Amino acid sequence: MSKIDFTSYDTKGFYDEMFDENNIVRPNYKMFLERLEKLSHKKLSSLQHATDRSQLSLGMTFNVYADNQGVERILHLDIIPRIIGDSEWTSLEKGLQQRIKALNLFIQDIYNDQKVFKDKIIPKDMILSSVSYLKQLEGFKPPKDIWCHITGSDLIKGGDGQYYVLEDNLRCPSGVSYMLENREILKRTFPELFDQLGVKPVYDYTHTLRDTLEYLSDEEKPIVVVLTPGVYNAAYFEHSYLAQQMGAELVEGKDLIVKNDIVYMITTKGLQRVDVIYRRLDDEYIDPLVFNKQSLLGTPGLFNAYIKGNVALVNAPGTGVVDDKAVYAYIPRIIKYYLGEDMILPNVKTYICDEEQDRKYVIDNIHNLVVKQTDASGGYGMLIGPKSTKKEQQEFITKIKQNPRNYIAQPMINLSRVPTITDDTIEGRHVDLRPYALFGDDIKIIPGALTRVALTKGSIVVNSSQGGGSKDTWVLNR
């Protein structure tokens, strides 16, 4: 029975997380590789199938909005983990803390003093024209002056081995439940390696999340709920999982009622006041009296209760303005302006199509660039120039000319790769990294992350909605 063998594993042209350019195993992976090479292909396949069954039995499924079949899928977990050393992680941690601190100050400023506009750090029109900017919040300050309580930034590692922030997710970052369940499954798959390698635990995330939410209330025992759009939402598994793990009630908009600007939960014992709402629906759906009048997902009066300071919403409404991909290009300036520091974690070079010089460059070089719609997510509204047709490129050029504010472009970066199990062998597949941060009394970065993997050979699109999978991320103590 043949054993696992990496002698023909290809690392050319890409940064591989397990092997260097000479196919020598990197120190973080040495012990894991020794364990892997003792397995046969049949045994490895058996372990992978057992993982797939575990995911189904746990209900780790999601639905893709664009899938007309409405079939629930598992977010495929590949059992070869991504392994990150302690010093590498410490650098990431400092960079993320710096970024989140600056972005929180930025959001507070744009809704209040607007000094960043007066000092011409970022164009005022760019912010005010963002679909996520909420004029209703001007002059408002949230509890403890915290806007972005939960962040899930997307990072990539390029061919130079350098991490880059690809985008910030401050509205309703998702995926953390998969990080937690992936860990539980991998602990059963390779139980002996966790102690031997000194893998940092992630199990206390939900306890830290609960502490973060309670920190926003002055009540001695605040009532915390998770607000979900309902069972048909793609991330409903995560909503129910987090509520259960935190010991919080999972509610829909119809389970809440507002009286005299106070939010109550309707229970079998009567009304119970709610202090903190971890909301998993977008701004436009939270209150039909203020935003989308057709919304049946939110609660009438909820926004006014929030403005009056009678309930905390997490993340705060209005934070999505930072997720606007046009704002992303200004984050190095934002960090320098508010903190007086150079950016620790660099951005990817970004061209703003609303600026004439950048727009001309993008149109002339669209075949070499990745073009993104500024208000889209999940891998939608995107053109990967080197992999696109002339017709697709022309369609995007037309869109850019019609609405330049709505597009940015970036050079295509070859994402790093991690060995991944395919049908009959192990091949490198491109990955990104989504660490999770919680902002309460301080900014805590969870020592693990959701590594998303592009399962299709040659693809760099890792989004689950586009057929991507996941890996467990091991952060070592050394």
Short mmCIF file of C-alpha atoms in Angstrom, two decimals:
data_model
loop_
_atom_site.label_atom_id
_atom_site.label_comp_id
_atom_site.label_asym_id
_atom_site.label_seq_id
_atom_site.Cartn_x
_atom_site.Cartn_y
_atom_site.Cartn_z
CA MET A 1 0.00 0.00 0.00
CA SER A 2 1.71 3.23 -1.18
CA LYS A 3 2.64 5.86 1.39
CA ILE A 4 2.21 9.60 0.99
CA ASP A 5 5.11 10.95 -1.06
CA PHE A 6 5.88 14.60 -1.88
CA THR A 7 8.87 14.03 -4.19
CA SER A 8 6.85 15.12 -7.25
CA TYR A 9 4.99 17.93 -5.47
CA ASP A 10 5.22 21.13 -7.56
CA THR A 11 6.15 24.43 -5.91
CA LYS A 12 7.32 26.33 -8.99
CA GLY A 13 6.01 29.85 -9.53
CA PHE A 14 4.22 30.15 -6.17
CA TYR A 15 4.95 30.62 -2.48
CA ASP A 16 4.14 27.30 -0.85
CA GLU A 17 3.36 27.30 2.87
CA MET A 18 4.76 23.78 3.49
CA PHE A 19 7.82 23.68 1.21
CA ASP A 20 10.38 26.27 0.14
CA GLU A 21 11.50 26.78 -3.47
CA ASN A 22 13.95 23.85 -3.12
CA ASN A 23 11.17 21.52 -1.92
CA ILE A 24 12.62 21.49 1.59
CA VAL A 25 9.95 21.38 4.27
CA ARG A 26 9.53 24.58 6.26
CA PRO A 27 10.19 24.27 10.05
CA ASN A 28 6.50 24.78 11.03
CA TYR A 29 5.48 21.76 8.96
CA LYS A 30 8.32 19.35 9.73
CA MET A 31 6.53 17.30 12.41
CA PHE A 32 3.24 17.31 10.51
CA LEU A 33 4.95 16.08 7.34
CA GLU A 34 6.58 13.22 9.26
CA ARG A 35 3.13 12.18 10.49
CA LEU A 36 1.61 12.54 7.01
CA GLU A 37 4.27 10.44 5.31
CA LYS A 38 3.46 7.51 7.61
CA LEU A 39 -0.03 7.34 6.13
CA SER A 40 -1.11 5.49 3.02
CA HIS A 41 -3.20 7.23 0.37
CA LYS A 42 -6.08 4.96 1.33
CA LYS A 43 -5.86 5.96 5.01
CA LEU A 44 -5.64 9.67 4.14
CA SER A 45 -8.68 9.32 1.91
CA SER A 46 -10.52 7.55 4.71
CA LEU A 47 -9.72 10.38 7.14
CA GLN A 48 -10.95 12.94 4.60
CA HIS A 49 -14.23 11.06 4.07
CA ALA A 50 -14.73 10.85 7.83
CA THR A 51 -14.29 14.63 8.01
CA ASP A 52 -16.92 15.16 5.31
CA ARG A 53 -19.36 12.97 7.25
CA SER A 54 -18.63 14.87 10.47
CA GLN A 55 -19.44 18.17 8.80
CA LEU A 56 -22.79 16.86 7.58
CA SER A 57 -23.69 15.39 10.95
CA LEU A 58 -22.87 18.70 12.65
CA GLY A 59 -25.04 20.59 10.17
CA MET A 60 -22.09 22.66 8.90
CA THR A 61 -23.92 23.62 5.72
CA PHE A 62 -24.66 26.78 3.80
CA ASN A 63 -26.85 27.75 0.88
CA VAL A 64 -25.67 29.82 -2.09
CA TYR A 65 -28.09 32.60 -3.06
CA ALA A 66 -27.21 32.20 -6.74
CA ASP A 67 -27.89 28.46 -6.66
CA ASN A 68 -31.37 27.98 -8.08
CA GLN A 69 -31.43 24.41 -6.84
CA GLY A 70 -31.44 25.62 -3.23
CA VAL A 71 -29.22 22.72 -2.18
CA GLU A 72 -27.37 23.01 1.10
CA ARG A 73 -23.64 22.31 0.86
CA ILE A 74 -20.87 21.69 3.31
CA LEU A 75 -17.94 24.11 3.29
CA HIS A 76 -15.47 21.39 2.39
CA LEU A 77 -12.75 21.04 5.02
CA ASP A 78 -9.44 19.80 3.66
CA ILE A 79 -7.62 18.00 6.49
CA ILE A 80 -4.12 19.25 5.67
CA PRO A 81 -3.92 22.37 7.89
CA ARG A 82 -2.25 25.70 7.40
CA ILE A 83 0.46 26.07 10.06
CA ILE A 84 1.76 29.47 11.20
CA GLY A 85 4.65 30.07 13.60
CA ASP A 86 4.41 32.24 16.70
CA SER A 87 6.64 35.11 15.47
CA GLU A 88 4.78 35.29 12.15
CA TRP A 89 1.46 35.39 13.97
CA THR A 90 2.65 38.07 16.42
CA SER A 91 3.43 40.35 13.47
CA LEU A 92 -0.03 39.73 12.00
CA GLU A 93 -1.61 40.40 15.39
CA LYS A 94 0.10 43.79 15.76
CA GLY A 95 -0.81 44.80 12.21
CA LEU A 96 -4.47 43.91 12.66
CA GLN A 97 -4.74 45.67 16.02
CA GLN A 98 -3.24 48.80 14.48
CA ARG A 99 -5.62 48.67 11.53
CA ILE A 100 -8.77 48.11 13.61
CA LYS A 101 -7.88 50.87 16.07
CA ALA A 102 -7.39 53.37 13.22
CA LEU A 103 -10.56 52.30 11.38
CA ASN A 104 -12.63 52.69 14.54
CA LEU A 105 -11.31 56.24 15.00
CA PHE A 106 -12.01 56.95 11.32
CA ILE A 107 -15.66 55.83 11.57
CA GLN A 108 -16.15 57.89 14.74
CA ASP A 109 -14.71 60.92 12.93
CA ILE A 110 -16.71 60.72 9.69
CA TYR A 111 -19.98 60.60 11.63
CA ASN A 112 -18.95 63.39 14.03
CA ASP A 113 -16.19 65.99 13.68
CA GLN A 114 -15.21 65.02 10.09
CA LYS A 115 -11.67 66.30 10.61
CA VAL A 116 -10.42 63.75 8.08
CA PHE A 117 -12.34 65.64 5.37
CA LYS A 118 -11.21 69.08 6.51
CA ASP A 119 -7.58 67.94 6.43
CA LYS A 120 -8.13 66.44 2.95
CA ILE A 121 -6.94 62.96 3.90
CA ILE A 122 -9.79 61.34 1.97
CA PRO A 123 -12.31 62.92 -0.43
CA LYS A 124 -15.54 63.78 1.36
CA ASP A 125 -17.63 62.91 -1.71
CA MET A 126 -16.20 59.39 -1.71
CA ILE A 127 -17.53 58.72 1.78
CA LEU A 128 -20.86 60.50 1.41
CA SER A 129 -21.53 58.68 -1.88
CA SER A 130 -20.90 55.26 -0.36
CA VAL A 131 -24.06 53.14 -0.21
CA SER A 132 -23.06 52.15 3.33
CA TYR A 133 -22.77 55.70 4.69
CA LEU A 134 -25.75 56.38 6.97
CA LYS A 135 -26.59 60.06 7.26
CA GLN A 136 -28.93 59.19 10.14
CA LEU A 137 -25.85 58.51 12.30
CA GLU A 138 -24.28 61.94 11.98
CA GLY A 139 -23.55 63.26 15.47
CA PHE A 140 -24.00 59.81 17.04
CA LYS A 141 -21.49 57.96 19.21
CA PRO A 142 -22.06 54.26 20.02
CA PRO A 143 -21.61 52.68 23.46
CA LYS A 144 -17.96 52.92 24.62
CA ASP A 145 -17.18 54.67 21.29
CA ILE A 146 -16.72 51.28 19.63
CA TRP A 147 -18.07 50.77 16.11
CA CYS A 148 -16.27 47.68 14.81
CA HIS A 149 -16.64 45.15 17.62
CA ILE A 150 -16.07 42.12 15.36
CA THR A 151 -13.74 42.17 12.38
CA GLY A 152 -12.80 39.48 9.87
CA SER A 153 -10.13 40.95 7.58
CA ASP A 154 -9.08 38.97 4.51
CA LEU A 155 -5.32 38.53 4.15
CA ILE A 156 -3.26 36.96 1.41
CA LYS A 157 0.40 36.03 1.13
CA GLY A 158 2.06 36.86 -2.17
CA GLY A 159 4.91 35.23 -4.03
CA ASP A 160 7.33 37.34 -1.97
CA GLY A 161 6.17 35.69 1.26
CA GLN A 162 4.67 39.00 2.46
CA TYR A 163 1.17 39.22 3.92
CA TYR A 164 -1.19 41.80 2.41
CA VAL A 165 -4.63 42.89 3.57
CA LEU A 166 -7.00 42.25 0.69
CA GLU A 167 -10.14 43.70 2.23
CA ASP A 168 -11.78 44.60 5.53
CA ASN A 169 -15.04 43.05 6.70
CA LEU A 170 -16.74 45.19 9.34
CA ARG A 171 -20.44 44.83 8.59
CA CYS A 172 -21.32 41.25 9.50
CA PRO A 173 -18.12 39.19 9.12
CA SER A 174 -18.95 35.50 8.79
CA GLY A 175 -17.15 32.17 8.91
CA VAL A 176 -15.98 32.03 12.51
CA SER A 177 -18.17 29.00 13.30
CA TYR A 178 -16.33 27.06 10.60
CA MET A 179 -13.01 28.02 12.18
CA LEU A 180 -14.23 26.64 15.51
CA GLU A 181 -15.79 23.44 14.16
CA ASN A 182 -12.85 22.80 11.82
CA ARG A 183 -10.64 22.75 14.89
CA GLU A 184 -12.82 20.24 16.72
CA ILE A 185 -12.81 17.93 13.71
CA LEU A 186 -9.03 18.15 13.16
CA LYS A 187 -8.38 17.44 16.86
CA ARG A 188 -10.07 14.10 16.28
CA THR A 189 -8.19 13.53 13.03
CA PHE A 190 -4.65 14.24 14.35
CA PRO A 191 -5.10 14.22 18.16
CA GLU A 192 -1.47 13.62 19.08
CA LEU A 193 -0.10 16.52 17.03
CA PHE A 194 -1.81 19.33 18.91
CA ASP A 195 0.18 18.79 22.10
CA GLN A 196 3.40 17.87 20.29
CA LEU A 197 3.31 20.99 18.11
CA GLY A 198 1.91 23.33 20.75
CA VAL A 199 -1.08 24.53 18.75
CA LYS A 200 -2.79 27.52 20.37
CA PRO A 201 -6.45 26.89 21.25
CA VAL A 202 -9.42 28.78 19.77
CA TYR A 203 -12.17 27.18 21.88
CA ASP A 204 -12.64 30.29 24.06
CA TYR A 205 -13.73 32.49 21.14
CA THR A 206 -17.42 32.37 22.08
CA HIS A 207 -16.62 33.19 25.73
CA THR A 208 -14.57 36.19 24.60
CA LEU A 209 -17.35 37.17 22.19
CA ARG A 210 -19.89 37.08 25.02
CA ASP A 211 -17.57 39.23 27.18
CA THR A 212 -17.17 41.68 24.28
CA LEU A 213 -20.94 42.01 23.89
CA GLU A 214 -21.59 42.37 27.62
CA TYR A 215 -18.90 45.05 27.88
CA LEU A 216 -21.16 47.40 25.91
CA SER A 217 -23.88 47.40 28.56
CA ASP A 218 -23.84 48.94 32.04
CA GLU A 219 -26.28 46.30 33.31
CA GLU A 220 -24.86 43.81 35.81
CA LYS A 221 -26.25 40.85 33.82
CA PRO A 222 -27.10 42.17 30.37
CA ILE A 223 -29.48 40.27 28.12
CA VAL A 224 -27.74 39.41 24.84
CA VAL A 225 -29.46 38.08 21.72
CA VAL A 226 -28.33 37.05 18.24
CA LEU A 227 -30.55 38.54 15.54
CA THR A 228 -30.80 36.32 12.45
CA PRO A 229 -32.66 36.82 9.15
CA GLY A 230 -33.94 33.27 9.61
CA VAL A 231 -33.45 29.68 8.54
CA TYR A 232 -33.18 30.50 4.84
CA ASN A 233 -30.11 32.67 5.29
CA ALA A 234 -26.89 31.19 3.90
CA ALA A 235 -25.13 31.52 7.27
CA TYR A 236 -27.95 30.32 9.52
CA PHE A 237 -25.80 27.46 10.82
CA GLU A 238 -23.35 30.03 12.16
CA HIS A 239 -26.04 32.20 13.74
CA SER A 240 -27.55 29.28 15.65
CA TYR A 241 -24.13 27.86 16.54
CA LEU A 242 -22.85 31.11 18.06
CA ALA A 243 -26.07 31.73 19.97
CA GLN A 244 -25.93 28.23 21.44
CA GLN A 245 -22.26 28.46 22.36
CA MET A 246 -22.70 31.87 24.02
CA GLY A 247 -25.85 30.88 25.88
CA ALA A 248 -27.75 33.68 24.11
CA GLU A 249 -31.22 33.63 22.60
CA LEU A 250 -31.43 33.32 18.81
CA VAL A 251 -34.16 35.68 17.60
CA GLU A 252 -35.69 36.94 14.38
CA GLY A 253 -37.01 40.45 13.90
CA LYS A 254 -40.56 39.30 14.68
CA ASP A 255 -39.38 38.04 18.10
CA LEU A 256 -38.54 41.60 19.19
CA ILE A 257 -40.80 44.55 19.88
CA VAL A 258 -40.01 48.19 20.66
CA LYS A 259 -42.05 50.13 23.23
CA ASN A 260 -41.15 53.67 24.26
CA ASP A 261 -37.76 53.25 22.53
CA ILE A 262 -36.96 50.15 24.61
CA VAL A 263 -36.33 46.82 22.89
CA TYR A 264 -38.04 43.74 24.32
CA MET A 265 -37.90 40.07 23.45
CA ILE A 266 -41.25 38.31 23.29
CA THR A 267 -41.08 35.19 25.49
CA THR A 268 -43.59 32.68 26.85
CA LYS A 269 -43.30 34.49 30.19
CA GLY A 270 -43.93 37.95 28.77
CA LEU A 271 -41.66 40.72 27.56
CA GLN A 272 -37.97 40.74 28.51
CA ARG A 273 -35.81 43.77 27.92
CA VAL A 274 -32.84 43.30 25.57
CA ASP A 275 -29.56 45.14 26.19
CA VAL A 276 -27.23 43.97 23.40
CA ILE A 277 -28.07 42.69 19.91
CA TYR A 278 -25.48 40.83 17.86
CA ARG A 279 -27.17 41.39 14.55
CA ARG A 280 -26.44 39.20 11.54
CA LEU A 281 -28.41 41.17 8.98
CA ASP A 282 -27.34 44.20 6.98
CA ASP A 283 -28.15 47.80 7.88
CA GLU A 284 -30.92 48.20 5.33
CA TYR A 285 -32.99 45.41 6.87
CA ILE A 286 -32.78 46.16 10.60
CA ASP A 287 -35.65 48.65 10.79
CA PRO A 288 -38.35 49.15 8.12
CA LEU A 289 -39.31 52.53 9.62
CA VAL A 290 -35.89 53.99 8.77
CA PHE A 291 -34.36 51.93 5.98
CA ASN A 292 -35.92 49.38 3.60
CA LYS A 293 -39.64 49.79 4.12
CA GLN A 294 -40.28 46.40 2.51
CA SER A 295 -38.09 44.56 5.00
CA LEU A 296 -39.81 41.85 7.03
CA LEU A 297 -36.54 40.82 8.67
CA GLY A 298 -36.03 43.71 11.07
CA THR A 299 -37.93 45.27 13.95
CA PRO A 300 -39.87 48.55 13.65
CA GLY A 301 -38.40 51.17 16.01
CA LEU A 302 -35.12 49.32 16.60
CA PHE A 303 -32.92 52.01 15.07
CA ASN A 304 -34.47 54.78 17.15
CA ALA A 305 -33.99 52.71 20.31
CA TYR A 306 -30.34 52.38 19.33
CA ILE A 307 -29.93 56.13 18.67
CA LYS A 308 -31.48 56.86 22.08
CA GLY A 309 -28.82 54.67 23.69
CA ASN A 310 -31.27 52.06 24.98
CA VAL A 311 -29.74 49.08 23.20
CA ALA A 312 -26.32 48.25 21.71
CA LEU A 313 -26.03 46.90 18.16
CA VAL A 314 -23.02 44.82 17.11
CA ASN A 315 -21.47 45.63 14.74
CA ALA A 316 -22.67 49.22 14.80
CA PRO A 317 -24.73 50.32 11.79
CA GLY A 318 -22.72 52.45 9.39
CA THR A 319 -19.47 50.50 9.71
CA GLY A 320 -19.92 49.13 6.19
CA VAL A 321 -18.52 52.37 4.80
CA VAL A 322 -15.05 50.93 5.54
CA ASP A 323 -15.87 47.78 3.55
CA ASP A 324 -16.25 49.99 0.47
CA LYS A 325 -13.34 48.93 -1.71
CA ALA A 326 -12.67 52.53 -2.79
CA VAL A 327 -12.08 53.52 0.85
CA TYR A 328 -9.62 50.62 1.20
CA ALA A 329 -7.07 52.46 -0.96
CA TYR A 330 -6.89 55.29 1.61
CA ILE A 331 -6.30 53.14 4.68
CA PRO A 332 -2.50 53.72 4.77
CA ARG A 333 -3.24 57.46 4.99
CA ILE A 334 -5.95 56.85 7.58
CA ILE A 335 -3.57 54.92 9.85
CA LYS A 336 -0.91 57.61 9.53
CA TYR A 337 -3.45 60.37 10.21
CA TYR A 338 -5.03 58.92 13.36
CA LEU A 339 -2.12 57.01 14.87
CA GLY A 340 0.93 58.75 13.44
CA GLU A 341 2.29 55.33 12.43
CA ASP A 342 3.25 53.61 9.22
CA MET A 343 1.06 50.68 8.24
CA ILE A 344 2.36 47.35 9.57
CA LEU A 345 0.30 45.14 7.25
CA PRO A 346 0.43 46.58 3.71
CA ASN A 347 -2.45 46.91 1.28
CA VAL A 348 -2.44 45.58 -2.24
CA LYS A 349 -1.73 48.36 -4.76
CA THR A 350 -5.13 49.76 -5.71
CA TYR A 351 -6.33 51.87 -8.65
CA ILE A 352 -9.41 54.02 -8.04
CA CYS A 353 -11.48 54.20 -11.20
CA ASP A 354 -13.13 57.42 -10.03
CA GLU A 355 -9.77 59.15 -10.51
CA GLU A 356 -9.09 59.95 -14.17
CA GLN A 357 -5.44 58.85 -14.29
CA ASP A 358 -6.17 55.56 -12.53
CA ARG A 359 -9.24 54.94 -14.69
CA LYS A 360 -7.24 55.34 -17.91
CA TYR A 361 -4.59 52.93 -16.60
CA VAL A 362 -7.21 50.35 -15.64
CA ILE A 363 -8.95 50.50 -19.02
CA ASP A 364 -5.63 50.22 -20.88
CA ASN A 365 -4.40 47.32 -18.72
CA ILE A 366 -7.64 45.55 -17.79
CA HIS A 367 -6.34 42.24 -19.17
CA ASN A 368 -3.66 42.21 -16.43
CA LEU A 369 -5.74 43.44 -13.50
CA VAL A 370 -8.39 42.23 -11.08
CA VAL A 371 -11.36 44.62 -11.23
CA LYS A 372 -13.79 44.74 -8.30
CA GLN A 373 -17.15 46.35 -7.71
CA THR A 374 -16.72 48.53 -4.61
CA ASP A 375 -19.96 47.47 -2.90
CA ALA A 376 -19.91 43.76 -3.80
CA SER A 377 -18.65 40.80 -1.78
CA GLY A 378 -18.48 37.02 -1.87
CA GLY A 379 -16.50 36.93 -5.11
CA TYR A 380 -19.32 38.62 -7.06
CA GLY A 381 -18.93 41.72 -9.25
CA MET A 382 -15.34 40.85 -10.10
CA LEU A 383 -13.27 40.42 -13.24
CA ILE A 384 -9.98 38.49 -13.14
CA GLY A 385 -8.29 40.06 -16.16
CA PRO A 386 -5.69 37.37 -17.03
CA LYS A 387 -8.40 34.68 -16.94
CA SER A 388 -11.12 36.66 -18.73
CA THR A 389 -12.27 36.88 -22.34
CA LYS A 390 -12.12 39.98 -24.55
CA LYS A 391 -15.91 40.19 -24.35
CA GLU A 392 -15.90 40.14 -20.53
CA GLN A 393 -13.18 42.79 -20.45
CA GLN A 394 -15.17 45.05 -22.75
CA GLU A 395 -18.27 44.61 -20.61
CA PHE A 396 -16.35 45.76 -17.53
CA ILE A 397 -14.82 48.70 -19.41
CA THR A 398 -18.36 49.82 -20.26
CA LYS A 399 -19.41 49.48 -16.60
CA ILE A 400 -16.37 51.45 -15.43
CA LYS A 401 -17.08 54.30 -17.84
CA GLN A 402 -20.75 54.39 -16.81
CA ASN A 403 -20.08 54.40 -13.07
CA PRO A 404 -16.37 54.84 -12.25
CA ARG A 405 -17.08 55.39 -8.52
CA ASN A 406 -18.28 51.81 -8.33
CA TYR A 407 -14.99 50.13 -9.37
CA ILE A 408 -11.39 49.70 -8.27
CA ALA A 409 -8.65 47.53 -9.73
CA GLN A 410 -5.61 45.72 -8.35
CA PRO A 411 -2.73 43.76 -9.84
CA MET A 412 -3.28 40.02 -9.83
CA ILE A 413 -1.29 38.47 -7.01
CA ASN A 414 -0.43 34.78 -6.98
CA LEU A 415 -1.82 33.71 -3.64
CA SER A 416 0.30 31.35 -1.59
CA ARG A 417 -0.55 27.65 -1.73
CA VAL A 418 -0.98 24.84 0.76
CA PRO A 419 -0.93 21.12 -0.13
CA THR A 420 -4.52 19.98 -0.61
CA ILE A 421 -6.07 16.55 -1.13
CA THR A 422 -7.47 16.06 -4.63
CA ASP A 423 -9.20 13.00 -6.09
CA ASP A 424 -6.08 10.88 -6.44
CA THR A 425 -3.13 12.91 -5.16
CA ILE A 426 -2.01 15.99 -3.19
CA GLU A 427 -1.54 19.27 -5.05
CA GLY A 428 -1.00 22.90 -4.08
CA ARG A 429 -4.12 25.05 -3.95
CA HIS A 430 -4.34 28.81 -3.42
CA VAL A 431 -5.46 30.10 -0.01
CA ASP A 432 -6.29 33.28 1.86
CA LEU A 433 -6.56 33.92 5.60
CA ARG A 434 -9.41 35.41 7.63
CA PRO A 435 -8.38 36.10 11.24
CA TYR A 436 -11.06 37.30 13.67
CA ALA A 437 -10.71 40.25 16.05
CA LEU A 438 -12.93 41.23 18.97
CA PHE A 439 -12.94 44.83 20.21
CA GLY A 440 -14.17 45.22 23.78
CA ASP A 441 -12.02 46.52 26.63
CA ASP A 442 -9.13 45.98 24.19
CA ILE A 443 -8.56 44.45 20.75
CA LYS A 444 -8.10 40.68 20.88
CA ILE A 445 -6.99 38.67 17.85
CA ILE A 446 -8.05 35.02 18.09
CA PRO A 447 -4.93 32.78 17.65
CA GLY A 448 -6.35 30.91 14.67
CA ALA A 449 -8.24 31.82 11.52
CA LEU A 450 -10.44 30.55 8.73
CA THR A 451 -8.15 29.58 5.87
CA ARG A 452 -10.21 29.51 2.69
CA VAL A 453 -8.92 27.44 -0.20
CA ALA A 454 -9.68 27.56 -3.92
CA LEU A 455 -10.41 23.89 -4.60
CA THR A 456 -10.40 24.27 -8.38
CA LYS A 457 -6.93 23.85 -9.87
CA GLY A 458 -5.44 27.19 -10.91
CA SER A 459 -8.27 29.24 -9.39
CA ILE A 460 -7.59 32.11 -6.98
CA VAL A 461 -11.26 32.55 -5.97
CA VAL A 462 -11.58 31.12 -2.46
CA ASN A 463 -15.12 32.26 -1.60
CA SER A 464 -17.47 29.50 -0.48
CA SER A 465 -20.17 30.93 -2.74
CA GLN A 466 -17.82 30.34 -5.68
CA GLY A 467 -16.94 26.74 -4.81
CA GLY A 468 -14.13 27.35 -2.29
CA GLY A 469 -13.37 25.19 0.74
CA SER A 470 -11.54 25.64 4.04
CA LYS A 471 -8.62 24.48 6.16
CA ASP A 472 -7.93 24.57 9.87
CA THR A 473 -5.29 27.15 10.80
CA TRP A 474 -2.78 26.11 13.44
CA VAL A 475 -0.91 28.89 15.25
CA LEU A 476 2.06 27.48 17.15
CA ASN A 477 3.38 28.47 20.56
CA ARG A 478 6.89 28.66 19.17
#
